[in-house]
Short mmCIF file of C-alpha atoms in Angstrom, two decimals:
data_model
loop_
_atom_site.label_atom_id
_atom_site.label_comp_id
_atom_site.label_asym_id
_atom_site.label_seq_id
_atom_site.Cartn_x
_atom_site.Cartn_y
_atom_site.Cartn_z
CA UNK U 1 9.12 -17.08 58.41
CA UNK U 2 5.27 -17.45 59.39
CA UNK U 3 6.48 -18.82 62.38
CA UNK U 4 8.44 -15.55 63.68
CA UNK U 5 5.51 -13.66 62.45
CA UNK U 6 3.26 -16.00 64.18
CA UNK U 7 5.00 -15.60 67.57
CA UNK U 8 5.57 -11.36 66.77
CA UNK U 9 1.62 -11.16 66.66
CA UNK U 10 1.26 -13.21 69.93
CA UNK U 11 3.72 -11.02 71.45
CA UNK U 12 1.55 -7.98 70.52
CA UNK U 13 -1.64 -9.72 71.70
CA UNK U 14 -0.36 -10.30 74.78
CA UNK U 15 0.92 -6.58 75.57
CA UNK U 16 -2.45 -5.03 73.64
CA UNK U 17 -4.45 -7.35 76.44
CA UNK U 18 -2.05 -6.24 79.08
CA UNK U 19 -2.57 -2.37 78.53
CA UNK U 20 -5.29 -1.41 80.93
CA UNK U 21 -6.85 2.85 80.66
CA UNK U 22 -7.29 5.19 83.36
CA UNK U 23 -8.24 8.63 83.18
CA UNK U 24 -5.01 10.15 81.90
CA UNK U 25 -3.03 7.73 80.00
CA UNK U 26 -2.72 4.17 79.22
CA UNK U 27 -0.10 2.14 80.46
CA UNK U 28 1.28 -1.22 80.05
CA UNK U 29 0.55 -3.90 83.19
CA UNK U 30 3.97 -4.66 85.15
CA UNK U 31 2.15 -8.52 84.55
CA UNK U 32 3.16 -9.04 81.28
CA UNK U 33 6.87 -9.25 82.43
CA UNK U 34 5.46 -12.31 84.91
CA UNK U 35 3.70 -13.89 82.32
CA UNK U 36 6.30 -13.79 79.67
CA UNK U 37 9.21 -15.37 82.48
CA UNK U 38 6.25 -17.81 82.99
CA UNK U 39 5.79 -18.77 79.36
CA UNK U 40 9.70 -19.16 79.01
CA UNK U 41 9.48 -21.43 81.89
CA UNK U 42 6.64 -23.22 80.23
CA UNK U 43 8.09 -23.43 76.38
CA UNK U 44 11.15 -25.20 78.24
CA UNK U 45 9.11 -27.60 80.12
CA UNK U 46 7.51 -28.51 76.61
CA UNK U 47 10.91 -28.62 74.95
CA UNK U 48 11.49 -31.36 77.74
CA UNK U 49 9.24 -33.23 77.70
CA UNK U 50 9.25 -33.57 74.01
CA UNK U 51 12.93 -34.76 74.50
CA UNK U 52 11.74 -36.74 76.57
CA UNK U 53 8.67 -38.57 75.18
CA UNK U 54 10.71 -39.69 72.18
CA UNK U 55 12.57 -41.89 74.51
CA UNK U 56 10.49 -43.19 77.31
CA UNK U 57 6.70 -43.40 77.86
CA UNK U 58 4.55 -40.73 79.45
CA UNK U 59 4.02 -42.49 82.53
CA UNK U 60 7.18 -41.96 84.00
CA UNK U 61 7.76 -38.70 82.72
CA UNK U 62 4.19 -38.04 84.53
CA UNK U 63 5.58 -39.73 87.81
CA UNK U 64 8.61 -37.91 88.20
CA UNK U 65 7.48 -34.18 86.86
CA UNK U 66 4.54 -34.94 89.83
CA UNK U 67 7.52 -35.73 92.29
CA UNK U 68 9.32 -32.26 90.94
CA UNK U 69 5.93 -30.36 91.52
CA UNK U 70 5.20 -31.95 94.82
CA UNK U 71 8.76 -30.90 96.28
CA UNK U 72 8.07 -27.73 95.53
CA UNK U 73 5.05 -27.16 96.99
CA UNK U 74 6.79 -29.11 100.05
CA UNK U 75 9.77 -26.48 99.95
CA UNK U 76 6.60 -23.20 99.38
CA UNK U 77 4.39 -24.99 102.20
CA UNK U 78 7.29 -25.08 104.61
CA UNK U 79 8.44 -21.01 103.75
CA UNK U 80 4.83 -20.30 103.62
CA UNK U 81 3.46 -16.57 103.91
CA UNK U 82 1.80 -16.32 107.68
CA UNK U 83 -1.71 -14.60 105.64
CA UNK U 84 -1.92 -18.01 103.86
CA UNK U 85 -2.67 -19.58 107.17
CA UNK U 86 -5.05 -17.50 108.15
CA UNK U 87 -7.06 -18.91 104.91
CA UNK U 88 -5.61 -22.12 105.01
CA UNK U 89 -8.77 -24.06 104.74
CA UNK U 90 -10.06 -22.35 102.31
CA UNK U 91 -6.39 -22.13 100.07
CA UNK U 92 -6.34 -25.65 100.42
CA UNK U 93 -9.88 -26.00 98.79
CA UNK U 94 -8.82 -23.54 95.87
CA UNK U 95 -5.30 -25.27 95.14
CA UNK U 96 -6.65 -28.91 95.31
CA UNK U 97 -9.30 -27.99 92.46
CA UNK U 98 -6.58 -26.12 90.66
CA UNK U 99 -4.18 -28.42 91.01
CA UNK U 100 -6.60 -30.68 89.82
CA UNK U 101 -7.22 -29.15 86.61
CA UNK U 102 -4.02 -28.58 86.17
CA UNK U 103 -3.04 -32.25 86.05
CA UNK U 104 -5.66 -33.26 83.89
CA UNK U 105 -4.61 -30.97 81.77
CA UNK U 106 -0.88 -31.44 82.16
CA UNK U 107 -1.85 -35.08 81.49
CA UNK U 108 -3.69 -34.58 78.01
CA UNK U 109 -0.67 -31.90 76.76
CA UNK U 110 2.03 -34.45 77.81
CA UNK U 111 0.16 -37.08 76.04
CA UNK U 112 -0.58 -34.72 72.98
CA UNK U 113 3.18 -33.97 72.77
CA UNK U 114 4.38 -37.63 72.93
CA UNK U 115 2.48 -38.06 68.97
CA UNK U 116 2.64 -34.58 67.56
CA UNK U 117 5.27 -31.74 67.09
CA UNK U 118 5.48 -30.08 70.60
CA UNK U 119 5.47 -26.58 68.35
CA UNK U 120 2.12 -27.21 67.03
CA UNK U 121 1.11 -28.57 70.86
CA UNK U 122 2.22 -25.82 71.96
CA UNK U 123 0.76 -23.37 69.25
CA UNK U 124 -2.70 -24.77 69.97
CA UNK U 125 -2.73 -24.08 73.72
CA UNK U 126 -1.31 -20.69 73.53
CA UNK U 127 -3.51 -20.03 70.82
CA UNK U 128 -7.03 -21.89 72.20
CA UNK U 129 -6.01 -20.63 76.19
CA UNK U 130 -7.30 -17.43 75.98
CA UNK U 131 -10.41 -18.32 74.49
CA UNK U 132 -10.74 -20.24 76.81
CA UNK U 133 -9.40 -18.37 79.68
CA UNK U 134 -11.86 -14.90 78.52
CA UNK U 135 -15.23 -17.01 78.49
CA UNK U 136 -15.11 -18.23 82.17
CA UNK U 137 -13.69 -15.34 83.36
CA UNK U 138 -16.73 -13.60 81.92
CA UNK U 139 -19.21 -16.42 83.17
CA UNK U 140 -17.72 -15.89 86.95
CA UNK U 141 -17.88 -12.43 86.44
CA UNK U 142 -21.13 -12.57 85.83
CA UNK U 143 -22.77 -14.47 88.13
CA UNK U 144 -19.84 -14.69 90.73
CA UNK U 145 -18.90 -10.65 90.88
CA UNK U 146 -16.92 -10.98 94.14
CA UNK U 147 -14.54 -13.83 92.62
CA UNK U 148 -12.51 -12.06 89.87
CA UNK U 149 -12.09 -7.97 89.13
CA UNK U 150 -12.00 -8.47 85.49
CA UNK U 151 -13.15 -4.82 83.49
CA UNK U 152 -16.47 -6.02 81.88
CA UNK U 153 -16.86 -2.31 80.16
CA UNK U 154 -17.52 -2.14 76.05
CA UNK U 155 -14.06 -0.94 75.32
CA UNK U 156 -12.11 -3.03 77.57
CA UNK U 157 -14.12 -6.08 76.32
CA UNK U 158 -13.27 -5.22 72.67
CA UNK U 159 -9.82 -4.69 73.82
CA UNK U 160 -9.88 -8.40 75.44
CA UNK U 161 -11.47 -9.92 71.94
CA UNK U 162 -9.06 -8.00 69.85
CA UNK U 163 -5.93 -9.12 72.13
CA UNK U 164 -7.06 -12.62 72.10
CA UNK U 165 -7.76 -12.33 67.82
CA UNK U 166 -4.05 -11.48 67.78
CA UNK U 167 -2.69 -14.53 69.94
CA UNK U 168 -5.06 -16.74 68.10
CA UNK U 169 -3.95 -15.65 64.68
CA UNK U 170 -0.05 -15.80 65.73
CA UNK U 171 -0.87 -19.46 67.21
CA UNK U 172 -2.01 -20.48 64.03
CA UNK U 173 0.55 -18.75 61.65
CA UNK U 174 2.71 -21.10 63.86
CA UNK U 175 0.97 -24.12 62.99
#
């Protein structure tokens, strides 16, 4: 039961930090649809590769999910958007260092779901993520303005805090 309340106040947390204020109303970001198909795409991936960590070692799973990701960026780079190339030096510098991240990070969950319950693996990084996520968006906001348009007001920085309280606290009912 803590678990479906657990994911419930994650839910809200997500739409509270999706709402953003104008003058007349509030109104709930058309992102939040994005990001929820994304984190079904993700918790399936995790599912996965739990499934499959119980029966063979990470190394191959990491071989052939690096071969999946690498065709697709073969079948995006060939159907490309003409405005990327116009950047394409810079895009490439931007999506090697993400990319980068994102397998050292891809690494340490794979290898974090091959000992432990992928629900509590999962749980964590949802939970820790935007945390995470809010203090370097703040620090490039800071002293990089030009890099992200993130709201840095009072209210919509309580907002972000109380969103990310939520998620937090429905990661950890999880656990």
């Amino acid at each position: 039961l803590s678990a479906y309340i657990g994911i419930a106040i994650i839910v809200a947390g997500a739409i509270l930090i999706s709402v953003q204020k104008t003058k007349n109303h509030s109104w709930l970001n058309p992102v939040i649809f994005f990001a929820l198909l994304a984190s079904f795409f993700f918790a399936v991936r995790t599912v996965l590769v739990k499934i499959a960590t119980d029966h063979i070692s990470i190394w191959p799973i990491l071989f052939w999910i690096g071969v999946g990701g690498g065709a697709v960026a073969l079948v995006f780079l060939a159907i490309h958007h003409p405005h990327i190339r116009k950047k394409a030096k810079l895009g490439i510098k931007h999506t090697f260092l993400v990319g980068s991240f994102n397998a050292v990070g891809f690494f340490i969950f794979t290898g974090a779901i091959a000992i432990g319950p992928a629900s509590i693996v999962a749980a964590i990084t949802t939970g820790s993520e935007p945390i995470f996520t809010f203090l370097l968006a703040i620090l490039l906001t800071r002293y990089y303005p030009a890099s992200l348009h993130e709201e840095m007001t009072p209210g919509a920085l309580t907002q972000k805090i109380a969103a990310m309280g939520l998620i937090v606290a429905g990661a950890l009912l999880i656990i």
